[in-house]
Tab-separated table of C-alpha atoms in Angstrom:
chain	number	residue	atom	x	y	z
A	23	MET	CA	4.029	7.428	-7.107
A	24	LYS	CA	6.245	10.801	-8.214
A	25	SER	CA	4.896	11.696	-11.037
A	26	ARG	CA	1.280	10.273	-9.973
A	27	THR	CA	1.379	12.862	-6.657
A	28	ALA	CA	2.173	15.476	-9.284
A	29	ALA	CA	-1.312	15.411	-11.679
A	30	VAL	CA	-3.158	14.621	-7.958
A	31	VAL	CA	-1.621	17.748	-6.648
A	32	ALA	CA	-1.862	20.240	-10.457
A	33	ALA	CA	-5.710	18.881	-10.426
A	34	ILE	CA	-6.602	19.529	-7.055
A	35	CYS	CA	-3.980	23.179	-7.763
A	36	ALA	CA	-6.770	23.519	-10.936
A	37	THR	CA	-9.674	23.044	-9.122
A	38	ALA	CA	-9.549	25.355	-6.437
A	39	ALA	CA	-7.720	27.778	-7.720
A	40	LEU	CA	-4.623	27.914	-5.921
A	41	THR	CA	-1.822	30.725	-6.912
A	42	ALA	CA	0.850	28.597	-4.798
A	43	CYS	CA	1.028	25.839	-6.402
A	44	GLY	CA	3.685	23.344	-8.640
A	45	ASP	CA	3.787	19.667	-8.425
A	46	ASP	CA	6.295	19.371	-6.153
A	47	ASP	CA	3.801	20.870	-3.383
A	48	PRO	CA	2.435	19.568	-0.442
A	49	ALA	CA	-2.043	18.975	-0.386
A	50	PRO	CA	-3.001	22.434	0.980
A	51	THR	CA	-3.623	22.638	5.125
A	52	GLY	CA	-7.705	20.989	4.950
A	53	TRP	CA	-7.792	19.541	1.902
A	54	GLN	CA	-9.554	15.762	1.288
A	55	VAL	CA	-7.075	14.104	-0.140
A	56	PRO	CA	-8.956	10.394	-1.784
A	57	VAL	CA	-7.667	6.628	-0.967
A	58	THR	CA	-8.406	4.110	-3.045
A	59	ALA	CA	-8.799	1.128	-0.554
A	60	THR	CA	-8.826	-2.646	-2.256
A	61	ASP	CA	-8.129	-5.977	-0.745
A	62	THR	CA	-4.760	-5.624	-1.504
A	63	SER	CA	-4.181	-2.094	-1.786
A	64	CYS	CA	-4.179	1.552	-0.160
A	65	GLU	CA	-3.799	4.019	-2.437
A	66	VAL	CA	-3.117	8.296	-1.159
A	67	ALA	CA	-3.381	10.438	-3.704
A	68	THR	CA	-0.597	12.582	-2.204
A	69	THR	CA	2.549	11.473	-0.021
A	70	LEU	CA	3.251	15.276	0.440
A	71	PHE	CA	1.102	17.164	2.838
A	72	ASN	CA	1.320	20.307	5.126
A	73	PRO	CA	1.085	20.077	8.904
A	74	GLY	CA	-2.561	21.018	9.920
A	75	ALA	CA	-5.949	19.237	8.933
A	76	VAL	CA	-6.579	17.212	6.028
A	77	THR	CA	-9.502	14.872	5.861
A	78	PHE	CA	-9.227	11.227	3.961
A	79	ALA	CA	-11.812	10.555	2.106
A	80	VAL	CA	-11.853	6.688	1.149
A	81	THR	CA	-13.355	5.050	-1.425
A	82	ASN	CA	-13.862	1.022	-1.180
A	83	ARG	CA	-13.765	-1.043	-3.604
A	84	GLY	CA	-12.930	-4.223	-2.452
A	85	GLN	CA	-15.126	-7.193	-1.511
A	86	GLN	CA	-14.462	-7.486	2.134
A	87	ALA	CA	-15.658	-3.484	4.821
A	88	THR	CA	-11.864	-2.336	5.309
A	89	GLY	CA	-10.771	-0.330	7.991
A	90	VAL	CA	-8.571	2.647	7.555
A	91	PHE	CA	-6.191	4.062	10.075
A	92	LEU	CA	-3.217	6.249	10.465
A	93	TYR	CA	-0.422	5.789	12.491
A	94	GLY	CA	2.474	8.035	13.418
A	95	ARG	CA	5.803	6.573	14.174
A	96	GLU	CA	6.509	4.968	18.249
A	97	GLY	CA	10.323	3.190	18.227
A	98	ALA	CA	11.779	1.550	15.283
A	99	GLY	CA	8.083	0.381	13.233
A	100	PHE	CA	4.680	2.458	12.505
A	101	THR	CA	2.911	1.099	14.935
A	102	LYS	CA	1.106	4.912	17.172
A	103	VAL	CA	-2.656	4.866	15.851
A	104	VAL	CA	-2.670	8.700	15.262
A	105	ALA	CA	-6.869	8.362	13.866
A	106	GLU	CA	-9.264	5.826	12.272
A	107	ALA	CA	-12.553	5.124	11.160
A	108	ALA	CA	-15.407	2.352	11.413
A	109	ASP	CA	-15.428	-0.361	9.319
A	110	VAL	CA	-16.051	1.421	4.909
A	111	ALA	CA	-18.118	-1.574	3.312
A	112	PRO	CA	-17.671	-2.407	-0.310
A	113	GLY	CA	-18.196	-0.015	-2.556
A	114	LYS	CA	-19.400	2.905	-0.092
A	115	THR	CA	-16.444	5.487	1.539
A	116	GLY	CA	-15.835	6.545	4.976
A	117	ASP	CA	-14.112	9.815	5.839
A	118	LEU	CA	-10.298	9.461	7.906
A	119	ARG	CA	-9.707	13.002	10.415
A	120	ALA	CA	-6.512	13.916	11.717
A	121	THR	CA	-4.349	17.004	12.656
A	122	LEU	CA	-0.970	16.038	11.288
A	123	ALA	CA	2.425	17.706	12.787
A	124	THR	CA	5.371	17.283	11.341
A	125	GLY	CA	6.673	13.753	10.237
A	126	LEU	CA	6.529	10.555	8.786
A	127	TYR	CA	2.991	8.843	8.526
A	128	GLU	CA	1.247	5.874	7.852
A	129	VAL	CA	-1.713	5.161	5.699
A	130	ALA	CA	-3.150	1.530	6.836
A	131	CYS	CA	-5.856	-0.220	4.759
A	132	LYS	CA	-7.397	-3.556	5.961
A	133	PRO	CA	-9.926	-5.281	4.683
A	134	GLY	CA	-11.465	-7.645	7.118
A	135	ARG	CA	-9.976	-5.131	10.326
A	136	GLN	CA	-7.308	-7.647	10.544
A	137	GLY	CA	-3.521	-7.228	10.799
A	138	ASP	CA	-0.921	-4.677	9.363
A	139	GLY	CA	-2.896	-3.768	6.844
A	140	VAL	CA	-1.500	-2.545	3.509
A	141	ARG	CA	0.130	0.879	4.922
A	142	THR	CA	1.254	3.526	2.115
A	143	ARG	CA	4.102	6.126	4.050
A	144	ILE	CA	3.829	9.972	3.794
A	145	THR	CA	5.184	12.924	4.447
A	146	VAL	CA	4.563	15.708	6.626
A	147	SER	CA	6.312	19.379	5.871
A	148	ASP	CA	5.866	23.101	6.884
A	149	ASP	CA	8.659	23.461	4.351
A	150	GLY	CA	7.941	21.088	1.997
A	151	ALA	CA	11.028	19.898	1.825
A	152	VAL	CA	10.552	17.420	-1.806
A	153	ALA	CA	13.904	16.575	-1.677
A	154	SER	CA	13.572	14.349	1.558
A	155	ALA	CA	9.859	13.561	1.112
A	156	ALA	CA	11.043	11.617	-1.874
A	157	ALA	CA	12.963	9.286	-0.542
A	158	GLU	CA	11.038	8.280	2.192
A	159	THR	CA	8.389	5.803	-0.494
A	160	ALA	CA	5.044	3.260	-0.116
A	161	TYR	CA	7.857	0.770	-0.427
A	162	ASP	CA	11.429	-0.295	-0.106
A	163	ARG	CA	11.404	-1.787	-2.982
A	164	GLU	CA	9.687	-3.268	-6.010
A	165	VAL	CA	9.926	-6.669	-7.059
A	166	ALA	CA	8.384	-8.362	-10.959
A	167	VAL	CA	6.752	-11.975	-10.382
A	168	GLU	CA	5.510	-13.182	-14.111
A	169	LEU	CA	2.600	-16.614	-13.867
A	170	THR	CA	2.833	-18.408	-16.533
A	171	ALA	CA	1.361	-21.787	-17.674
A	172	ALA	CA	4.211	-23.369	-15.973
A	173	GLY	CA	5.102	-21.656	-13.550
A	174	ILE	CA	5.931	-18.079	-11.701
A	175	THR	CA	8.795	-16.669	-12.537
A	176	GLY	CA	11.060	-13.964	-10.955
A	177	ALA	CA	10.303	-14.522	-7.310
A	178	GLU	CA	13.372	-16.745	-6.937
A	179	GLY	CA	15.588	-16.963	-4.539
A	180	LEU	CA	14.341	-13.140	-2.288
A	181	ILE	CA	15.000	-12.711	0.725
A	182	ALA	CA	13.929	-9.616	2.687
A	183	GLU	CA	14.547	-7.385	6.003
A	184	PRO	CA	12.053	-7.778	9.307
A	185	GLY	CA	10.340	-4.423	8.168
A	186	GLU	CA	10.646	-4.317	5.146
A	187	LYS	CA	8.447	-3.022	2.411
A	188	ILE	CA	8.193	-4.399	-0.752
A	189	GLN	CA	5.623	-4.270	-3.708
A	190	PHE	CA	4.823	-7.880	-5.963
A	191	ARG	CA	4.298	-6.254	-9.504
A	192	VAL	CA	2.552	-8.818	-10.605
A	193	THR	CA	1.563	-9.670	-14.341
A	194	ASN	CA	-0.678	-12.505	-15.982
A	195	LYS	CA	0.834	-13.779	-18.502
A	196	THR	CA	-1.691	-16.774	-18.689
A	197	THR	CA	-5.634	-16.857	-20.665
A	198	ALA	CA	-7.172	-17.464	-17.011
A	199	ALA	CA	-7.949	-15.501	-13.433
A	200	ARG	CA	-3.829	-16.017	-11.324
A	201	THR	CA	-4.149	-14.928	-6.868
A	202	LEU	CA	-0.475	-14.697	-6.086
A	203	ASP	CA	-0.475	-15.339	-2.347
A	204	VAL	CA	2.089	-14.024	0.179
A	205	LEU	CA	1.932	-16.489	2.853
A	206	ASN	CA	3.650	-15.921	6.241
A	207	PRO	CA	5.504	-18.080	8.731
A	208	ASP	CA	2.449	-19.317	10.355
A	209	GLY	CA	0.723	-19.647	7.462
A	210	LYS	CA	-1.443	-17.196	7.636
A	211	ARG	CA	-2.107	-15.359	4.425
A	212	ALA	CA	-0.953	-11.709	4.390
A	213	ALA	CA	-1.168	-10.696	1.968
A	214	GLU	CA	-3.675	-11.202	-1.742
A	215	VAL	CA	-3.144	-9.766	-5.772
A	216	LYS	CA	-5.325	-11.362	-7.748
A	217	ALA	CA	-4.685	-11.290	-11.463
A	218	GLU	CA	-6.711	-10.968	-14.551
A	219	PRO	CA	-6.461	-12.932	-17.573
A	220	ASN	CA	-3.315	-11.228	-18.990
A	221	GLY	CA	-3.077	-8.512	-17.007
A	222	THR	CA	-1.786	-7.034	-13.971
A	223	ALA	CA	-2.033	-5.415	-10.528
A	224	ASP	CA	-0.137	-4.795	-7.327
A	225	ALA	CA	0.343	-4.738	-3.661
A	226	VAL	CA	1.957	-3.452	-1.149
A	227	VAL	CA	4.361	-6.534	1.813
A	228	THR	CA	5.481	-6.447	4.883
A	229	PHE	CA	7.192	-8.702	5.855
A	230	VAL	CA	7.168	-8.324	9.655
A	231	GLY	CA	8.660	-11.148	11.266
A	232	ALA	CA	11.051	-13.949	10.250
A	233	GLY	CA	11.459	-16.783	9.170
A	234	THR	CA	10.229	-18.567	5.459
A	235	TRP	CA	7.290	-17.527	3.604
A	236	THR	CA	4.780	-18.280	1.573
A	237	LEU	CA	4.444	-16.867	-2.066
A	238	LYS	CA	1.458	-19.262	-3.430
A	239	VAL	CA	0.218	-18.654	-6.680
A	240	LYS	CA	-2.948	-20.595	-8.242
A	241	GLY	CA	-5.955	-19.712	-10.672
A	242	ASP	CA	-8.226	-22.051	-12.505
A	243	GLY	CA	-7.800	-25.493	-12.360
A	244	ALA	CA	-4.133	-25.398	-11.744
A	245	ALA	CA	-1.964	-26.705	-9.839
A	246	PRO	CA	-0.631	-24.226	-6.829
A	247	VAL	CA	2.071	-23.300	-7.085
A	248	THR	CA	4.903	-21.656	-4.167
A	249	ARG	CA	8.373	-20.223	-3.551
A	250	GLN	CA	9.687	-19.511	-0.477
A	251	LEU	CA	11.671	-16.074	0.733
A	252	ILE	CA	13.812	-15.742	3.867
A	253	VAL	CA	12.951	-12.797	6.353
A	254	ARG	CA	16.522	-12.916	8.687
């Protein structure tokens, strides 16, 4: 996350010929920050910002129209809508404009404008507090999962806390496409991670409700394989 942020900020600095730009500097006020949305991910080019106006330039590379929202903290979670963009059609671009005060926010991409969306946390600081911002990541931990001809490994005995964000890094070690579905306790799909043959894919899932969640792997001609994840 930090290396990608540094590279993007460096590119911004080179393009705009800014004189006081370092690897850990926030995005300049009023700048356009790229956001790449898919059906399973929401990548914000930088997660450090100065207070002020910003435009999130969204490119939808998914198969569904995507709504993009900016949430502020309200109570124990990020539920306050600060700004939202109209649907961004597949293959199209759209802008989400907001004026940011210091604090933490979450950018949410919602395929089909449903659910809580896939979220990335951003930090707004008027002093470029890099150490503090680095502690606030877009997810709480990463779980590496391997999909093989025999099933799924790396997903045994998983336990999470309500509200925890887990990034699933999926490696498909088969010669056929595989999909990892994350189902909430009601059996509804909360996330879908598609991995091409011998490829990798990832997605961040927020486990918003206590109970038994299901990780379900499916693919061409293969019987579905499931694992349980307990949220408590």
